[in-house]
């Protein structure tokens, strides 16, 4: 007589089988376009939206907001499945995954796009933006349209710009106020030629590390400082390892929401319109949420013991700007002054 399987054993067997199937799908990097549920529904379109930050950050919240709006506006014909925290792809992998069609949507930082379109380096120049309103004028106006159009030649549909706010400086053992305070220190950076040169001009040693690895490397004391937004600093707990935070507003961390162009072109026109409407609403919500969240979490950090906050004075900013002058000169030599001047003059 054969061995009789108990119900709990059958459930375990099936469960492990499903886990193994899911793991093999991800490891094999099969295109994530349709699933068995979609075949059954026939008319439902599944969009996989991959990003690398936490769900409770401005980008993470906006991605979820967008997914909800799309489902509402299409009456369930389109379902956006959001994968946060680099659960599908790291920030070093997601752009290639989008171009291959393995995922349909991503929202990388500006810095990642510079690998495809070097002119986008303008957005990483330190002290380029005066304030939040200036950023909004640039990215939702004529300049923003020009930047999104540059993506078309690369097989990418640019949908919108999202905000995470201004970047601040963080140090492990001491505050970073004067340019000389950076000398000899090791800094985590996003992969970006401009950001790398920024820290070299300050006398630091920049090390490119993907966002999903930052916390782990902080635990291992791999670097002495970094730049990041308050919402990332707070949501990821980076302040536990680098408690000296300088409110410098020297750079801006924004994202471009993009879709695989071929996938977009094959969507019905009414679905495209619904997605664009949902994106417009989610984007408006994101810009408000980003400002409010960074302000609220800055107040949380002010009340947290062991965290040391420093406001960079106008005199200190002047010294930093003088140090960064070569970056502007180099950008102008490479790309001319037209785009740079358009950014500077927006909203004046």
XYZ file of C-alpha atoms in Angstrom, residues 5 13 54 64 77 94 96 127 176 185 193 206 233 236 256 319 336-337:
18
model
C -0.017 12.027 2.354
C 4.648 20.515 -0.837
C 10.859 52.144 0.707
C 0.985 53.110 -4.900
C -8.879 46.711 -17.040
C 16.288 48.385 -13.506
C 18.364 47.622 -18.540
C 23.041 74.539 -6.170
C 30.378 68.816 7.363
C 36.668 61.135 3.897
C 29.882 61.613 -13.096
C 33.408 59.084 -3.683
C 17.495 59.372 5.787
C 15.822 53.934 6.037
C 11.664 60.327 -13.990
C 32.194 78.840 -0.199
C 26.939 74.492 -24.373
C 25.011 76.943 -22.226
